[in-house]
Amino acid sequence: MKVLLTGAAGFIGCRVSMFLVRDGMEVLGVDSLCDYYDPALKRARLRNAGIDPAADNGALDLEEGRVYHSSRFAGFSFAMTDVRSSRFAELAADFAPDVVIHLAAQPGVRHSTAHPEDCLEMNVMAFMRVLEVCRELKVGRMLYASSSSVYGDYPAQSFRESDQLQTPRSVYAVSKRTNEMLADVYARMYGIKMVGMRFFSVYGPWGRPDMAPIIFTRAIMAGEPISLFNAGQLSRDFTFIDDVAHAVSRIVAIGQLVNPESVHEVINIGHGVPTLVADFVSELEYHLGRKANIRLLPMQPGEMRSTLADNSRLRMQYGYSPPTTLRRGLARLVAWAREYYGVSPD
Ligand SMILES: NC(=O)c1ccc[n+]([C@@H]2O[C@H](COP(=O)([O-])OP(=O)(O)OC[C@H]3O[C@@H](n4cnc5c(N)ncnc54)[C@H](O)[C@@H]3O)[C@@H](O)[C@H]2O)c1
């Protein structure tokens, strides 16, 4: 099976690519390596995945639009390009994918508050372009990243895919909800089978430096203060990166929607265990062997009080229940962070 994956230098996309090739698929990853956060981390993820232009052609850097083959994983190739470029459409046409996985986006709730137009351009217009490429190439299936943020402040304890969605709380949530609606339209109009994956607070090695798990880890290691919004009384369903990658690979491999009548489904990808952010920090302190210097702050605009996945659809339809406990997941994150950020254990 040939999979075209966007956002392949990103936190989730890079790990998903590794799981897909391990599971026997051929993957062409693309990414613009945008500078929302340090592109050096994106390059390091790619190097770890065997995309090393220096080894490939002696050049110091990636050449725009050129396809590089992994030296570590047969079946993985990568090209640096923006999904809105004509080069992306050409690459897609040459590769002729069976499945497209669209993970490229401008993430971050807070970023969407500060830069709403940016968020809509990257998450809605770029999404539209990928849909159009799928339509033009008659791609049979597309999986795309949605988010737990589409639930808004849903009053129930855990979120179900069948819930009547509440008003979105942020521009980012609007962009992800819009993706789901556009996917629905393209599924019905053009028969592209769609799966929208609602990810819940993903954390782990190679994590995003703008997200709380890495911000907290780095600050505690450096003895710097950390800020806890709503005094740490926000609850999140923290989901380990390998469980996410495993789930996505399984959805691709199973290959068809479980309900053959449906052309579009959304699915929660979350651990299904609530953790207060304050407790998350205590667990990190345990792994780092250091106390955090905590500043308690008020609630932020756009922030959800609680997220929790009901993951029974993932379990029943795809036979998968994310197994990694916070304790095990954080041990992996901390081991990686010490190595990557160059801090030796105390
Ligand atoms: N990490 C989470 O907890 C989480 C939770 C819910 C949803 N999501 C969604 O999952 C997806 C992946 O998130 P992530 O955490 O890996 O983020 P990430 O920022 O690490 O990865 C996204 C990648 O997309 C690339 N990109 C952005 N715009 C592009 C464009 N126009 N063309 C080509 N590449 C482009 C970026 O360079 C980046 O490497 C995103 O859609 C995000 O909104 C993530």
XYZ file of C-alpha atoms and ligand atoms in Angstrom:
390
model
C 0.000 0.000 0.000
C 1.314 3.459 -0.952
C 0.729 6.226 1.553
C 1.313 9.924 0.954
C 1.708 11.596 4.351
C 1.786 15.356 4.939
C 3.457 16.845 8.001
C 6.088 14.068 7.942
C 8.719 16.120 9.789
C 6.183 16.906 12.507
C 5.864 15.225 15.886
C 3.013 12.870 14.982
C 3.714 12.568 11.249
C 7.299 11.390 11.647
C 6.415 8.659 14.135
C 3.371 7.554 12.132
C 5.592 7.257 9.032
C 7.952 4.921 10.939
C 5.089 2.718 12.090
C 3.619 2.544 8.581
C 6.891 1.428 6.973
C 7.458 -1.041 9.800
C 4.010 -2.426 8.960
C 5.062 -2.945 5.328
C 3.717 0.180 3.644
C 5.540 2.489 1.264
C 5.465 6.070 2.512
C 6.237 9.342 0.788
C 6.318 12.056 3.434
C 6.163 15.767 2.676
C 6.628 18.749 4.948
C 7.397 22.440 4.477
C 9.547 22.500 7.661
C 7.797 25.729 8.599
C 9.329 27.712 11.460
C 6.368 27.782 13.882
C 8.835 26.019 16.175
C 12.543 25.319 15.707
C 12.959 23.583 12.324
C 16.177 22.044 13.705
C 13.961 19.646 15.673
C 12.095 18.733 12.470
C 15.406 18.105 10.700
C 16.610 16.001 13.641
C 13.441 13.875 13.463
C 14.071 13.372 9.748
C 17.714 12.448 10.337
C 16.572 9.924 12.923
C 14.283 8.498 10.227
C 17.256 8.137 7.864
C 16.609 11.263 5.785
C 20.090 12.684 5.740
C 20.828 14.815 2.690
C 24.511 14.990 3.557
C 24.704 11.206 3.174
C 22.518 11.310 0.085
C 24.214 13.918 -2.101
C 26.802 15.712 -0.017
C 24.639 18.839 0.232
C 24.259 20.553 3.551
C 20.541 20.957 3.393
C 17.319 19.657 1.918
C 16.564 20.861 -1.573
C 13.019 22.120 -2.102
C 10.821 19.554 -3.844
C 13.482 16.858 -4.203
C 12.715 13.285 -3.088
C 15.191 11.750 -0.611
C 15.185 8.064 0.289
C 15.718 6.951 3.852
C 19.027 5.284 4.643
C 17.443 3.544 7.646
C 13.946 2.552 6.577
C 13.395 0.979 3.159
C 10.031 2.234 2.020
C 10.327 5.749 3.460
C 11.041 8.776 1.260
C 10.696 12.456 1.965
C 10.338 15.716 0.039
C 10.373 19.218 1.488
C 7.465 21.144 0.007
C 4.335 23.022 0.988
C 1.067 21.200 0.335
C -0.231 24.398 -1.302
C 2.549 24.328 -3.942
C 2.284 22.940 -7.467
C 5.273 20.706 -6.612
C 3.112 18.911 -4.038
C 0.494 18.125 -6.682
C 3.215 16.837 -9.050
C 4.772 14.649 -6.361
C 1.357 13.239 -5.483
C 0.603 12.492 -9.149
C 3.986 10.740 -9.635
C 3.604 8.703 -6.456
C -0.049 7.720 -7.118
C -0.962 6.970 -3.478
C -3.659 4.541 -2.379
C -4.123 6.533 0.816
C -3.391 10.134 1.803
C -2.794 10.972 5.467
C -3.005 14.707 6.015
C -1.380 15.794 9.270
C 0.279 19.054 8.141
C -1.243 21.990 9.956
C -0.674 25.022 12.078
C -1.307 23.533 15.523
C -1.733 25.313 18.837
C -4.837 26.823 20.429
C -2.928 29.809 21.790
C -1.233 30.485 18.456
C -4.661 30.588 16.808
C -5.750 33.302 19.251
C -2.690 35.421 18.433
C -2.673 34.652 14.668
C -6.199 33.669 13.624
C -5.707 34.336 9.903
C -2.573 32.223 9.855
C -4.476 29.383 11.454
C -7.279 29.477 8.887
C -4.878 29.777 5.948
C -2.775 26.805 7.112
C -5.569 24.628 8.416
C -8.464 25.355 6.100
C -7.034 26.575 2.779
C -4.179 24.058 2.833
C -6.666 21.318 3.781
C -8.810 22.340 0.802
C -5.779 22.006 -1.496
C -5.110 18.476 -0.265
C -8.767 17.568 -0.805
C -8.549 18.900 -4.350
C -5.402 16.876 -5.058
C -7.182 13.760 -3.761
C -10.157 14.488 -6.000
C -8.014 15.150 -9.078
C -6.005 11.945 -8.570
C -9.070 9.899 -7.606
C -7.438 8.834 -4.334
C -9.664 6.250 -2.663
C -9.043 7.088 1.002
C -7.929 10.013 3.070
C -7.221 10.133 6.799
C -6.794 13.554 8.374
C -5.956 15.054 11.755
C -8.810 16.514 13.704
C -8.624 17.283 17.400
C -10.293 16.861 20.777
C -10.770 20.649 20.632
C -13.831 20.185 18.368
C -15.813 19.035 21.429
C -15.684 22.482 23.058
C -16.691 22.445 26.704
C -18.891 19.395 26.374
C -20.722 18.835 29.645
C -20.327 15.028 29.659
C -17.435 13.348 31.440
C -15.953 11.808 28.320
C -16.310 12.757 24.658
C -17.993 10.444 22.180
C -17.872 10.755 18.404
C -21.681 10.762 18.314
C -21.930 13.769 20.684
C -23.726 16.863 19.485
C -20.775 19.224 19.277
C -20.795 22.409 21.346
C -19.702 25.845 20.187
C -15.948 25.758 19.451
C -13.839 27.602 22.040
C -10.997 28.745 19.770
C -10.164 29.604 16.163
C -8.071 26.421 16.098
C -11.162 24.380 17.066
C -13.149 26.110 14.300
C -10.440 25.187 11.779
C -10.534 21.512 12.806
C -14.334 21.392 12.808
C -14.288 23.002 9.351
C -11.939 20.232 8.196
C -14.469 17.652 9.324
C -17.282 19.386 7.451
C -15.235 19.784 4.259
C -14.170 16.140 4.461
C -17.813 15.171 4.754
C -18.709 17.158 1.638
C -15.849 15.646 -0.408
C -16.678 12.142 0.823
C -20.286 12.505 -0.320
C -19.623 14.377 -3.560
C -16.613 12.413 -4.795
C -16.786 9.100 -2.936
C -13.416 9.562 -1.194
C -13.548 7.468 1.982
C -12.593 9.751 4.849
C -11.473 9.155 8.411
C -11.073 12.147 10.723
C -8.822 11.347 13.678
C -9.549 13.380 16.805
C -6.201 13.317 18.639
C -6.059 14.005 22.382
C -2.978 15.778 23.908
C -0.223 13.693 22.352
C 3.107 13.539 24.256
C 6.367 11.600 24.102
C 9.893 11.601 22.649
C 10.462 14.128 19.831
C 7.455 16.067 21.166
C 6.409 19.556 20.174
C 8.321 22.253 22.093
C 5.239 24.519 22.189
C 3.191 21.944 24.146
C 3.022 21.651 27.925
C 4.806 18.260 28.302
C 8.019 19.490 26.634
C 7.767 23.047 28.039
C 7.435 21.626 31.574
C 10.182 19.027 31.102
C 12.702 21.541 29.801
C 11.846 24.141 32.443
C 12.121 21.663 35.342
C 15.440 20.355 33.970
C 16.736 23.933 33.744
C 15.348 24.976 37.147
C 13.109 27.581 35.501
C 9.532 28.400 36.544
C 6.493 26.816 34.894
C 3.033 28.393 34.573
C -0.074 26.368 35.367
C -3.271 27.851 33.962
C -6.404 27.655 36.069
C -4.003 26.818 38.907
C -3.315 23.390 37.360
C -6.954 22.361 37.666
C -7.346 21.562 33.970
C -7.741 17.931 33.039
C -6.262 16.365 29.907
C -6.351 12.949 28.308
C -2.595 12.615 27.699
C -1.942 10.079 24.934
C 1.456 8.521 24.238
C 2.877 9.102 20.741
C 3.518 5.412 19.949
C -0.091 4.553 20.808
C -1.219 7.244 18.367
C 1.126 5.952 15.641
C -0.053 2.394 16.274
C -3.706 3.444 16.037
C -3.192 5.324 12.773
C -1.297 2.424 11.206
C -4.087 0.083 12.218
C -6.758 2.296 10.709
C -4.803 2.382 7.435
C -4.141 -1.365 7.446
C -7.712 -2.401 8.178
C -8.361 -0.536 4.999
C -12.052 0.046 4.905
C -14.613 1.718 6.995
C -16.179 -0.727 9.323
C -19.591 0.559 8.377
C -19.597 0.115 4.569
C -22.574 2.462 4.200
C -20.618 5.351 5.653
C -18.116 7.302 3.558
C -16.887 9.485 6.402
C -16.262 8.672 10.024
C -14.527 10.458 12.864
C -12.684 8.570 15.545
C -11.254 9.524 18.931
C -7.595 8.666 19.411
C -7.055 9.136 23.112
C -5.808 7.108 26.059
C -9.151 7.438 27.860
C -7.655 8.379 31.244
C -8.074 11.885 32.734
C -5.088 13.570 34.411
C -5.041 16.943 36.133
C -2.229 19.089 34.765
C -1.023 19.572 38.358
C -0.747 15.759 38.713
C 1.042 15.539 35.371
C 3.664 17.919 36.772
C 4.039 15.814 39.957
C 4.643 12.746 37.795
C 7.273 14.657 35.809
C 8.962 15.755 39.044
C 9.170 12.082 40.017
C 10.902 11.118 36.753
C 13.218 14.123 36.747
C 14.017 13.794 40.443
C 13.480 17.545 40.875
C 10.796 19.852 42.167
C 9.119 22.245 39.744
C 9.047 25.968 40.444
C 5.317 26.521 39.890
C 3.442 29.751 39.121
C -0.323 29.494 39.346
C -2.136 31.535 36.692
C -5.801 32.160 35.852
C -7.714 30.423 33.073
C -6.635 31.347 29.515
C -9.127 32.365 26.838
C -9.890 29.521 24.404
C -8.679 26.826 26.836
C -10.895 23.796 27.558
C -11.361 22.756 31.186
C -11.251 19.078 30.486
C -10.710 16.620 27.637
C -11.311 12.886 27.860
C -11.784 10.406 25.017
C -14.363 7.698 25.047
C -12.271 5.346 22.943
C -14.765 2.519 22.609
C -15.125 3.106 18.843
C -11.366 2.696 18.349
C -11.446 -0.429 20.494
C -14.525 -2.004 18.938
C -13.950 -1.116 15.280
C -10.181 -1.354 15.103
C -9.448 -3.651 18.047
C -7.067 -1.170 19.658
C -6.943 0.394 23.070
C -3.983 2.757 23.715
C -2.063 0.869 26.424
C 0.730 3.205 27.586
C 0.369 4.531 31.124
C 1.486 8.061 31.959
C 4.267 6.613 34.116
C 5.752 4.583 31.256
C 5.192 7.290 28.665
C 6.843 9.992 30.755
C 9.828 7.745 31.451
C 10.362 7.553 27.666
C 9.849 11.298 27.216
C 12.290 12.209 29.980
C 14.969 9.793 28.698
C 14.704 11.352 25.236
C 14.637 14.958 26.521
C 17.805 14.389 28.578
C 19.590 13.104 25.529
C 18.229 15.597 23.005
C 18.541 18.686 25.169
C 21.862 17.512 26.501
C 21.141 17.321 30.219
C 22.661 14.418 32.106
C 20.583 12.759 34.862
C 21.253 14.164 38.348
N 0.042 16.959 19.023
C -1.194 16.927 19.499
O -1.431 16.719 20.699
C -2.372 17.129 18.578
C -3.660 17.087 19.138
C -4.754 17.249 18.284
C -4.565 17.428 16.920
N -3.295 17.485 16.422
C -3.142 17.662 14.963
O -2.309 16.628 14.474
C -1.530 17.102 13.373
C -0.053 16.877 13.625
O 0.305 17.627 14.791
P 1.772 17.638 15.385
O 1.643 17.725 16.849
O 2.587 16.549 14.780
O 2.268 19.069 14.845
P 3.666 19.490 14.167
O 3.635 20.974 14.057
O 4.794 18.869 14.882
O 3.544 18.846 12.726
C 2.894 19.468 11.649
C 3.875 19.555 10.479
O 3.196 20.104 9.355
C 4.104 20.910 8.642
N 3.323 21.854 7.839
C 2.529 22.858 8.295
N 1.942 23.479 7.268
C 2.369 22.855 6.125
C 2.094 23.023 4.755
N 1.269 23.991 4.307
N 2.680 22.194 3.872
C 3.506 21.212 4.300
N 3.807 20.999 5.595
C 3.238 21.819 6.500
C 4.968 21.575 9.698
O 6.238 21.969 9.197
C 5.074 20.479 10.757
O 6.277 19.749 10.647
C -1.924 18.559 13.192
O -2.959 18.620 12.230
C -2.462 18.955 14.554
O -3.368 20.028 14.463
C -2.198 17.329 17.219
